[in-house]
Amino acid sequence: MNEHDSERIAGLLTAGGMVPTEELGDAEVVVFNTCAIRENADNRLYGQLGHLRPLKQRNPRMRIVVAGCLAQKDQGRILQRAPWVDVVVGTHAIGSLLDLVRLAEREGPQMDVREYTEVFPSALPAVRGDRHRAWVSVSVGCDNRCTFCIVPLVRGPQRSRAIGDVLAEVQGLAGQGVVEVTLLGQNVNTYGRDITVPGSSRRPLFADLLRAVNEVEGIRRIRFTSPHPAHFTDDVIAAMAESENVCEHIHFPLQSGSDRVLHLMNRSYRQARYLAWVLRIREAIPEVAFSTDIIVGFPGETEGDFRETLRVVEEARFDSAYTFQYSPRPGTRAAGLEDQVPKEVVQERFDRLVALQEGISLERNRALQGRTVEVLVEGEGRKGGAQGRTRSNKVVHFEGEPRPGEFLDVTVTGAHPHHLDARDARPARSVTVDREPAAAAS
Ligand code: 5AD
Ligand code: SF4
């Protein structure tokens, strides 16, 4: 979400006639688009602002903007702590960023931390890092209250975008050569709860949206992030299974495997239900890859609770996991809980979890050895050659010309925890699901 906002900020500045500069000290506008999800993002902002202060003294034309979730969270405190900042612009006010910069030139520091989104970021101009893949926001904000999470406090309640607007954007993107879209929302599968289908009293469903985007010509890959397991209903599974352009990859945030901790986190599902969903989804979409988010060291987490998390990780066999050490966020319920877990204990558990998951990721990737997979080329590989991504969201390195946007079939030759090696790149056939070599020959 933050990256998507950054593309819009760059788009606004470019539309306003600005060009990127190589030298930070020469810049007339410097924007920090901030994240507040964990504490280290906080610390980094104030460090960076300190670094800019002498540069601004040497270049008085420089205007410094702090945007995003930290701006929404800290508001006026940013101007108190760093009075050389010119503009503070919250999560709902990105559209006015450029006007605020111009106003600040005449009238001094400006702040807009309004509580309500009028313009979806996706409706603003964008400068994309990638010409073939794009984010499309379908909703902003979140109505859940996971006790560790600051998002509802800085992004507000959920607001869904009209299906027609989402489709118009996806069609426009397809017209510009985009072949892959990622539908974006804090809680994508509760999409539509807060709006109605035009001309009726019916609420649109996330499954309807998936099916509609699946029909857009030119879009060959559809992803979405993030769903909440509790709202991953059968109709979403069916829509995924039926829609050939929806990729076989689900990000399915677990957070914890312990029922007691899930309760403390205010996550409504429990271990057994989570694992049952994983099974059900695998039955409906056999090639599906799962990724997840896990927090280690939530307040009060015992060794026994942590072992429950390991147990779920063993059983679910995720293809990959984003693992986080719990970070208390001001204003959230968990930050006020007693029983914060000592840092060394968190680190030790974290290392065990990462080691377990790396082994499982490797095993999942090894199962693809010898198989043909379709990749969408992203660019150059880190060690030369090309890099692409499978429908199941695995990074693949292979030899050949990196031509971004091209669909190729490759044969997997090597597996690592975080990527695959492959060879024999050739134009992709129209069947796009990862498949057995035998099936590919028939
Ligand atoms: N501490 C650590 N991790 C967090 N996340 C959200 N809030 C916190 C926090 N306070 C993680 C969750 C979420 C991901 C985006 O970030 O796992 O799914
Ligand atoms: Fe945060 Fe996601 Fe929970 Fe919403 S559903 S409160 S964004 S973790």
CSV table of N, CA and C in Angstrom, one decimal, residues 178 181 271 331 375 387 394:
chain,number,residue,atom,x,y,z
A,178,VAL,N,0.1,-3.1,-19.5
A,178,VAL,CA,0.2,-3.8,-18.2
A,178,VAL,C,-0.4,-5.2,-18.4
A,181,VAL,N,-2.0,-7.3,-12.7
A,181,VAL,CA,-2.4,-6.4,-11.7
A,181,VAL,C,-2.5,-7.0,-10.3
A,271,GLN,N,-6.5,-22.1,15.4
A,271,GLN,CA,-5.5,-23.0,14.6
A,271,GLN,C,-6.3,-24.0,13.7
A,331,GLY,N,-1.0,3.4,21.0
A,331,GLY,CA,-2.4,3.6,20.7
A,331,GLY,C,-3.1,2.2,20.4
A,375,VAL,N,7.0,-18.0,-16.6
A,375,VAL,CA,7.4,-16.8,-15.9
A,375,VAL,C,7.1,-15.6,-16.7
A,387,GLN,N,15.5,-12.4,-14.7
A,387,GLN,CA,14.7,-12.8,-13.6
A,387,GLN,C,13.3,-12.7,-13.9
A,394,LYS,N,6.9,-17.1,-7.3
A,394,LYS,CA,8.3,-17.5,-7.0
A,394,LYS,C,9.3,-16.8,-8.0
